[in-house]
């Protein structure tokens, strides 16, 4: 596997279900991200992990719970979702340094298309 | 607050012609980075090109170039010799001086006609 992979690619779940999205990066990066992309809305950053530590939670509802067990894996645990949570969920990774003047691009996975019924 | 504006919801271009996708940004940071991504219908976001705020030369990557006008706070993407495979959604994004968060614009849908 190369780059950033995400599973599953498609997920349909009821409002009472619990499911998890998985992301794995094979690039040796030290930062990982979850984004939400809804129809006709800009990409929304949800969570940021630097060196396995969560550094940003962009006011995301608690029904979304991230987990980063190591620098290569990122999960998004879902429970009691709402229909408006239906969207494309994208995972990304990048290399960050203590010197923020150095900027490296984020590499994205193919996304998980989530439908909440 | 940092903001990215892409004023063109959709664009058409004839195959083999050049097209410019507009992007303006708003930030008070002195150091920042600007990115362009391509998103085909498959959903994956593909990195295209990067411009740092202190870079004096406009960035180029193959058929992609970034027309960076710092005083006007614009970072337009120019695609030369358009190909049918260029049809996709294009996003402009900005990284601020501190942290590794990206702020994205609303995107522009590009359709290349044969």
PDB file of C-alpha atoms in Angstrom:
ATOM      1  CA  UNK A   1       0.000   0.000   0.000  1.00  0.00           C
ATOM      2  CA  UNK A   2       1.187   3.507  -0.713  1.00  0.00           C
ATOM      3  CA  UNK A   3       0.071   6.979   0.285  1.00  0.00           C
ATOM      4  CA  UNK A   4      -2.965   7.322   2.502  1.00  0.00           C
ATOM      5  CA  UNK A   5      -5.595   4.597   2.609  1.00  0.00           C
ATOM      6  CA  UNK A   6      -9.071   4.743   4.097  1.00  0.00           C
ATOM      7  CA  UNK A   7     -11.567   2.015   4.878  1.00  0.00           C
ATOM      8  CA  UNK A   8     -14.361   1.517   4.254  1.00  0.00           C
ATOM      9  CA  UNK A   9     -14.844   3.525   1.080  1.00  0.00           C
ATOM     10  CA  UNK A  10     -18.614   3.562   1.528  1.00  0.00           C
ATOM     11  CA  UNK A  11     -20.660   3.204   4.695  1.00  0.00           C
ATOM     12  CA  UNK A  12     -24.378   3.288   5.312  1.00  0.00           C
ATOM     13  CA  UNK A  13     -25.427   3.315   8.944  1.00  0.00           C
ATOM     14  CA  UNK A  14     -28.518   3.899  11.000  1.00  0.00           C
ATOM     15  CA  UNK A  15     -28.734   6.606  13.599  1.00  0.00           C
ATOM     16  CA  UNK A  16     -28.320   4.124  16.448  1.00  0.00           C
ATOM     17  CA  UNK A  17     -25.348   2.254  15.019  1.00  0.00           C
ATOM     18  CA  UNK A  18     -21.730   2.445  16.094  1.00  0.00           C
ATOM     19  CA  UNK A  19     -19.084   2.263  13.412  1.00  0.00           C
ATOM     20  CA  UNK A  20     -15.482   3.288  12.901  1.00  0.00           C
ATOM     21  CA  UNK A  21     -13.588   4.797   9.993  1.00  0.00           C
ATOM     22  CA  UNK A  22      -9.974   3.812   9.571  1.00  0.00           C
ATOM     23  CA  UNK A  23      -7.111   5.727   8.027  1.00  0.00           C
ATOM     24  CA  UNK A  24      -3.550   4.564   7.504  1.00  0.00           C
ATOM     25  CA  UNK A  25      -0.664   6.550   6.071  1.00  0.00           C
ATOM     26  CA  UNK A  26       2.406   4.902   4.562  1.00  0.00           C
ATOM     27  CA  UNK A  27       4.403   8.107   4.118  1.00  0.00           C
ATOM     28  CA  UNK A  28       6.245   8.324   7.415  1.00  0.00           C
ATOM     29  CA  UNK A  29       4.426  11.517   8.364  1.00  0.00           C
ATOM     30  CA  UNK A  30       3.950  12.727  11.918  1.00  0.00           C
ATOM     31  CA  UNK A  31       0.630  14.556  11.601  1.00  0.00           C
ATOM     32  CA  UNK A  32      -2.818  13.272  10.657  1.00  0.00           C
ATOM     33  CA  UNK A  33      -6.139  14.977  10.054  1.00  0.00           C
ATOM     34  CA  UNK A  34      -9.841  14.300   9.694  1.00  0.00           C
ATOM     35  CA  UNK A  35     -11.913  16.485   7.376  1.00  0.00           C
ATOM     36  CA  UNK A  36     -15.623  16.526   6.587  1.00  0.00           C
ATOM     37  CA  UNK A  37     -16.826  17.444   3.120  1.00  0.00           C
ATOM     38  CA  UNK A  38     -20.544  18.072   2.781  1.00  0.00           C
ATOM     39  CA  UNK A  39     -22.298  18.921  -0.449  1.00  0.00           C
ATOM     40  CA  UNK A  40     -21.931  22.577  -1.434  1.00  0.00           C
ATOM     41  CA  UNK A  41     -19.780  23.415   1.611  1.00  0.00           C
ATOM     42  CA  UNK A  42     -16.053  24.016   1.947  1.00  0.00           C
ATOM     43  CA  UNK A  43     -13.900  21.295   3.395  1.00  0.00           C
ATOM     44  CA  UNK A  44     -14.146  21.421   7.200  1.00  0.00           C
ATOM     45  CA  UNK A  45     -11.264  20.445   9.413  1.00  0.00           C
ATOM     46  CA  UNK A  46     -12.429  18.233  12.283  1.00  0.00           C
ATOM     47  CA  UNK A  47      -9.371  17.011  14.164  1.00  0.00           C
ATOM     48  CA  UNK A  48      -5.605  17.348  14.025  1.00  0.00           C
ATOM     49  CA  UNK A  49      -3.086  14.980  15.551  1.00  0.00           C
ATOM     50  CA  UNK A  50       0.579  15.921  15.798  1.00  0.00           C
ATOM     51  CA  UNK A  51       2.923  13.198  17.023  1.00  0.00           C
ATOM     52  CA  UNK A  52      -0.152  11.180  18.131  1.00  0.00           C
ATOM     53  CA  UNK A  53      -1.409  14.040  20.287  1.00  0.00           C
ATOM     54  CA  UNK A  54      -4.668  15.797  19.451  1.00  0.00           C
ATOM     55  CA  UNK A  55      -3.866  19.443  18.867  1.00  0.00           C
ATOM     56  CA  UNK A  56      -7.111  20.629  17.352  1.00  0.00           C
ATOM     57  CA  UNK A  57     -10.779  19.821  17.798  1.00  0.00           C
ATOM     58  CA  UNK A  58     -12.753  22.157  15.593  1.00  0.00           C
ATOM     59  CA  UNK A  59     -15.914  22.201  17.741  1.00  0.00           C
ATOM     60  CA  UNK A  60     -16.862  18.743  16.575  1.00  0.00           C
ATOM     61  CA  UNK A  61     -19.871  17.086  18.292  1.00  0.00           C
ATOM     62  CA  UNK A  62     -19.022  14.342  20.741  1.00  0.00           C
ATOM     63  CA  UNK A  63     -20.751  11.725  18.584  1.00  0.00           C
ATOM     64  CA  UNK A  64     -17.493  11.832  16.599  1.00  0.00           C
ATOM     65  CA  UNK A  65     -14.594  10.408  18.591  1.00  0.00           C
ATOM     66  CA  UNK A  66     -11.079  10.286  17.100  1.00  0.00           C
ATOM     67  CA  UNK A  67      -8.329   7.916  18.084  1.00  0.00           C
ATOM     68  CA  UNK A  68      -4.690   7.958  17.051  1.00  0.00           C
ATOM     69  CA  UNK A  69      -2.887   4.890  18.446  1.00  0.00           C
ATOM     70  CA  UNK A  70       0.322   5.626  16.547  1.00  0.00           C
ATOM     71  CA  UNK A  71       1.608   8.047  13.953  1.00  0.00           C
ATOM     72  CA  UNK A  72       0.491   5.843  11.067  1.00  0.00           C
ATOM     73  CA  UNK A  73      -3.101   5.132  12.070  1.00  0.00           C
ATOM     74  CA  UNK A  74      -6.100   7.308  12.714  1.00  0.00           C
ATOM     75  CA  UNK A  75      -9.625   6.258  13.531  1.00  0.00           C
ATOM     76  CA  UNK A  76     -12.919   8.095  13.683  1.00  0.00           C
ATOM     77  CA  UNK A  77     -15.450   6.364  15.914  1.00  0.00           C
ATOM     78  CA  UNK A  78     -19.052   7.176  15.111  1.00  0.00           C
ATOM     79  CA  UNK A  79     -22.112   6.721  17.308  1.00  0.00           C
ATOM     80  CA  UNK A  80     -25.695   7.995  17.295  1.00  0.00           C
ATOM     81  CA  UNK A  81     -25.113  10.061  14.185  1.00  0.00           C
ATOM     82  CA  UNK A  82     -27.660  12.358  12.555  1.00  0.00           C
ATOM     83  CA  UNK A  83     -28.690  12.446   8.888  1.00  0.00           C
ATOM     84  CA  UNK A  84     -26.858  15.770   8.496  1.00  0.00           C
ATOM     85  CA  UNK A  85     -23.633  13.921   9.280  1.00  0.00           C
ATOM     86  CA  UNK A  86     -23.859  12.245   5.865  1.00  0.00           C
ATOM     87  CA  UNK A  87     -20.781  13.433   3.986  1.00  0.00           C
ATOM     88  CA  UNK A  88     -17.426  12.455   2.566  1.00  0.00           C
ATOM     89  CA  UNK A  89     -14.894  12.025   5.365  1.00  0.00           C
ATOM     90  CA  UNK A  90     -11.345  12.589   4.288  1.00  0.00           C
ATOM     91  CA  UNK A  91      -8.195  11.680   6.136  1.00  0.00           C
ATOM     92  CA  UNK A  92      -4.896  13.406   5.446  1.00  0.00           C
ATOM     93  CA  UNK A  93      -1.327  13.311   6.671  1.00  0.00           C
ATOM     94  CA  UNK A  94       1.658  15.612   6.506  1.00  0.00           C
ATOM     95  CA  UNK A  95       5.106  16.155   7.887  1.00  0.00           C
ATOM     96  CA  UNK A  96       5.405  18.963  10.413  1.00  0.00           C
ATOM     97  CA  UNK A  97       8.440  20.479  12.033  1.00  0.00           C
ATOM     98  CA  UNK A  98       8.922  22.643  15.085  1.00  0.00           C
ATOM     99  CA  UNK A  99       9.794  25.469  12.718  1.00  0.00           C
ATOM    100  CA  UNK A 100       6.377  26.422  11.356  1.00  0.00           C
ATOM    101  CA  UNK A 101       7.972  28.424   8.586  1.00  0.00           C
ATOM    102  CA  UNK A 102       8.504  25.135   6.806  1.00  0.00           C
ATOM    103  CA  UNK A 103       5.242  24.146   5.207  1.00  0.00           C
ATOM    104  CA  UNK A 104       4.548  20.779   3.699  1.00  0.00           C
ATOM    105  CA  UNK A 105       1.497  19.738   1.784  1.00  0.00           C
ATOM    106  CA  UNK A 106      -1.104  17.404   3.207  1.00  0.00           C
ATOM    107  CA  UNK A 107      -1.696  14.143   1.400  1.00  0.00           C
ATOM    108  CA  UNK A 108      -5.252  12.905   1.351  1.00  0.00           C
ATOM    109  CA  UNK A 109      -6.845   9.516   1.273  1.00  0.00           C
ATOM    110  CA  UNK A 110      -9.719   8.608  -1.076  1.00  0.00           C
ATOM    111  CA  UNK A 111     -12.315   9.281   1.593  1.00  0.00           C
ATOM    112  CA  UNK A 112     -15.213   7.373   3.126  1.00  0.00           C
ATOM    113  CA  UNK A 113     -18.639   8.239   1.749  1.00  0.00           C
ATOM    114  CA  UNK A 114     -20.929   8.059   4.792  1.00  0.00           C
ATOM    115  CA  UNK A 115     -24.695   7.938   4.586  1.00  0.00           C
ATOM    116  CA  UNK A 116     -26.718   8.107   7.785  1.00  0.00           C
ATOM    117  CA  UNK A 117     -30.254   6.802   7.444  1.00  0.00           C
TER     118      UNK A 117
ATOM    119  CA  UNK B   1      -9.870  35.782  10.455  1.00  0.00           C
ATOM    120  CA  UNK B   2      -8.240  33.760   7.731  1.00  0.00           C
ATOM    121  CA  UNK B   3     -10.372  33.194   4.680  1.00  0.00           C
ATOM    122  CA  UNK B   4     -10.065  31.811   1.168  1.00  0.00           C
ATOM    123  CA  UNK B   5     -12.395  33.014  -1.582  1.00  0.00           C
ATOM    124  CA  UNK B   6     -12.926  31.262  -4.883  1.00  0.00           C
ATOM    125  CA  UNK B   7     -15.413  33.340  -6.849  1.00  0.00           C
ATOM    126  CA  UNK B   8     -15.900  30.980  -9.801  1.00  0.00           C
ATOM    127  CA  UNK B   9     -18.320  28.153  -8.951  1.00  0.00           C
ATOM    128  CA  UNK B  10     -17.746  26.589 -12.373  1.00  0.00           C
ATOM    129  CA  UNK B  11     -15.547  27.060 -15.417  1.00  0.00           C
ATOM    130  CA  UNK B  12     -15.439  25.621 -18.928  1.00  0.00           C
ATOM    131  CA  UNK B  13     -12.318  25.433 -21.058  1.00  0.00           C
ATOM    132  CA  UNK B  14     -11.635  23.996 -24.473  1.00  0.00           C
ATOM    133  CA  UNK B  15      -9.190  21.133 -24.622  1.00  0.00           C
ATOM    134  CA  UNK B  16      -5.581  22.286 -25.199  1.00  0.00           C
ATOM    135  CA  UNK B  17      -6.323  25.827 -24.063  1.00  0.00           C
ATOM    136  CA  UNK B  18      -5.114  27.482 -20.858  1.00  0.00           C
ATOM    137  CA  UNK B  19      -7.424  28.329 -17.967  1.00  0.00           C
ATOM    138  CA  UNK B  20      -7.038  30.452 -14.835  1.00  0.00           C
ATOM    139  CA  UNK B  21      -8.816  29.580 -11.616  1.00  0.00           C
ATOM    140  CA  UNK B  22      -9.112  32.491  -9.197  1.00  0.00           C
ATOM    141  CA  UNK B  23      -8.232  32.485  -5.522  1.00  0.00           C
ATOM    142  CA  UNK B  24      -8.014  35.391  -3.111  1.00  0.00           C
ATOM    143  CA  UNK B  25      -7.101  35.123   0.532  1.00  0.00           C
ATOM    144  CA  UNK B  26      -7.297  37.157   3.669  1.00  0.00           C
ATOM    145  CA  UNK B  27      -4.784  36.915   6.484  1.00  0.00           C
ATOM    146  CA  UNK B  28      -2.834  39.177   8.798  1.00  0.00           C
ATOM    147  CA  UNK B  29       0.007  36.664   9.097  1.00  0.00           C
ATOM    148  CA  UNK B  30       3.350  37.608   7.572  1.00  0.00           C
ATOM    149  CA  UNK B  31       4.312  34.028   6.823  1.00  0.00           C
ATOM    150  CA  UNK B  32       1.831  31.681   5.221  1.00  0.00           C
ATOM    151  CA  UNK B  33       1.535  29.036   2.530  1.00  0.00           C
ATOM    152  CA  UNK B  34      -0.900  28.635  -0.339  1.00  0.00           C
ATOM    153  CA  UNK B  35      -1.903  25.315  -1.880  1.00  0.00           C
ATOM    154  CA  UNK B  36      -3.995  24.078  -4.748  1.00  0.00           C
ATOM    155  CA  UNK B  37      -5.691  20.686  -4.724  1.00  0.00           C
ATOM    156  CA  UNK B  38      -7.597  18.796  -7.392  1.00  0.00           C
ATOM    157  CA  UNK B  39     -10.545  16.579  -6.493  1.00  0.00           C
ATOM    158  CA  UNK B  40     -11.811  14.284  -9.269  1.00  0.00           C
ATOM    159  CA  UNK B  41     -15.199  12.651  -9.021  1.00  0.00           C
ATOM    160  CA  UNK B  42     -13.556   9.728  -7.206  1.00  0.00           C
ATOM    161  CA  UNK B  43     -13.199  11.990  -4.154  1.00  0.00           C
ATOM    162  CA  UNK B  44      -9.481  11.914  -3.465  1.00  0.00           C
ATOM    163  CA  UNK B  45      -7.817  15.295  -2.952  1.00  0.00           C
ATOM    164  CA  UNK B  46      -4.657  15.511  -5.029  1.00  0.00           C
ATOM    165  CA  UNK B  47      -1.975  18.068  -4.166  1.00  0.00           C
ATOM    166  CA  UNK B  48      -0.979  20.155  -7.171  1.00  0.00           C
ATOM    167  CA  UNK B  49       1.202  23.082  -6.197  1.00  0.00           C
ATOM    168  CA  UNK B  50       2.485  25.137  -3.272  1.00  0.00           C
ATOM    169  CA  UNK B  51       3.526  28.786  -2.896  1.00  0.00           C
ATOM    170  CA  UNK B  52       5.163  30.218   0.216  1.00  0.00           C
ATOM    171  CA  UNK B  53       4.475  33.826   1.085  1.00  0.00           C
ATOM    172  CA  UNK B  54       8.170  34.678   0.959  1.00  0.00           C
ATOM    173  CA  UNK B  55       8.838  32.883  -2.309  1.00  0.00           C
ATOM    174  CA  UNK B  56       9.845  35.464  -4.885  1.00  0.00           C
ATOM    175  CA  UNK B  57       9.257  33.236  -7.864  1.00  0.00           C
ATOM    176  CA  UNK B  58       5.858  31.951  -8.875  1.00  0.00           C
ATOM    177  CA  UNK B  59       5.600  28.211  -8.301  1.00  0.00           C
ATOM    178  CA  UNK B  60       5.384  25.892 -11.283  1.00  0.00           C
ATOM    179  CA  UNK B  61       4.752  22.153 -11.503  1.00  0.00           C
ATOM    180  CA  UNK B  62       4.490  20.818 -15.017  1.00  0.00           C
ATOM    181  CA  UNK B  63       1.348  22.264 -16.608  1.00  0.00           C
ATOM    182  CA  UNK B  64       0.384  23.992 -13.355  1.00  0.00           C
ATOM    183  CA  UNK B  65       1.624  27.410 -12.356  1.00  0.00           C
ATOM    184  CA  UNK B  66       0.580  29.695  -9.558  1.00  0.00           C
ATOM    185  CA  UNK B  67       0.175  33.391 -10.327  1.00  0.00           C
ATOM    186  CA  UNK B  68       1.028  34.832  -6.907  1.00  0.00           C
ATOM    187  CA  UNK B  69       0.283  38.540  -6.407  1.00  0.00           C
ATOM    188  CA  UNK B  70       1.013  39.222  -2.775  1.00  0.00           C
ATOM    189  CA  UNK B  71      -0.109  42.850  -2.709  1.00  0.00           C
ATOM    190  CA  UNK B  72      -3.475  41.850  -4.140  1.00  0.00           C
ATOM    191  CA  UNK B  73      -3.628  38.738  -1.944  1.00  0.00           C
ATOM    192  CA  UNK B  74      -4.335  36.526  -4.887  1.00  0.00           C
ATOM    193  CA  UNK B  75      -2.974  33.098  -5.797  1.00  0.00           C
ATOM    194  CA  UNK B  76      -4.546  32.069  -9.070  1.00  0.00           C
ATOM    195  CA  UNK B  77      -3.918  28.636 -10.572  1.00  0.00           C
ATOM    196  CA  UNK B  78      -3.074  28.516 -14.264  1.00  0.00           C
ATOM    197  CA  UNK B  79      -3.451  25.215 -16.096  1.00  0.00           C
ATOM    198  CA  UNK B  80      -1.857  25.207 -19.512  1.00  0.00           C
ATOM    199  CA  UNK B  81      -2.796  22.913 -22.388  1.00  0.00           C
ATOM    200  CA  UNK B  82      -5.939  21.601 -20.684  1.00  0.00           C
ATOM    201  CA  UNK B  83      -6.694  17.904 -20.954  1.00  0.00           C
ATOM    202  CA  UNK B  84      -9.981  16.055 -20.539  1.00  0.00           C
ATOM    203  CA  UNK B  85      -8.552  14.501 -17.369  1.00  0.00           C
ATOM    204  CA  UNK B  86      -8.289  17.951 -15.825  1.00  0.00           C
ATOM    205  CA  UNK B  87     -12.061  18.007 -15.345  1.00  0.00           C
ATOM    206  CA  UNK B  88     -12.479  18.079 -11.571  1.00  0.00           C
ATOM    207  CA  UNK B  89     -13.125  20.296  -8.576  1.00  0.00           C
ATOM    208  CA  UNK B  90     -10.201  22.545  -7.666  1.00  0.00           C
ATOM    209  CA  UNK B  91      -9.608  23.890  -4.170  1.00  0.00           C
ATOM    210  CA  UNK B  92      -7.366  26.690  -3.018  1.00  0.00           C
ATOM    211  CA  UNK B  93      -6.122  26.404   0.570  1.00  0.00           C
ATOM    212  CA  UNK B  94      -4.001  28.394   2.986  1.00  0.00           C
ATOM    213  CA  UNK B  95      -1.803  27.446   5.903  1.00  0.00           C
ATOM    214  CA  UNK B  96      -1.288  30.145   8.494  1.00  0.00           C
ATOM    215  CA  UNK B  97       1.971  31.120  10.133  1.00  0.00           C
ATOM    216  CA  UNK B  98       1.551  28.896  13.150  1.00  0.00           C
ATOM    217  CA  UNK B  99       0.103  25.438  13.334  1.00  0.00           C
ATOM    218  CA  UNK B 100      -0.552  23.032  10.513  1.00  0.00           C
ATOM    219  CA  UNK B 101      -4.216  23.733   9.894  1.00  0.00           C
ATOM    220  CA  UNK B 102      -5.366  24.348   6.309  1.00  0.00           C
ATOM    221  CA  UNK B 103      -8.267  26.624   5.441  1.00  0.00           C
ATOM    222  CA  UNK B 104      -9.992  25.712   2.186  1.00  0.00           C
ATOM    223  CA  UNK B 105     -12.020  27.717  -0.285  1.00  0.00           C
ATOM    224  CA  UNK B 106     -15.383  26.587  -1.626  1.00  0.00           C
ATOM    225  CA  UNK B 107     -13.836  25.200  -4.799  1.00  0.00           C
ATOM    226  CA  UNK B 108     -14.264  25.674  -8.560  1.00  0.00           C
ATOM    227  CA  UNK B 109     -15.602  22.958 -10.846  1.00  0.00           C
ATOM    228  CA  UNK B 110     -13.626  22.829 -14.078  1.00  0.00           C
ATOM    229  CA  UNK B 111     -15.018  21.123 -17.171  1.00  0.00           C
ATOM    230  CA  UNK B 112     -12.744  20.563 -20.152  1.00  0.00           C
ATOM    231  CA  UNK B 113     -14.565  20.298 -23.478  1.00  0.00           C
ATOM    232  CA  UNK B 114     -13.283  18.277 -26.416  1.00  0.00           C
TER     233      UNK B 114
END
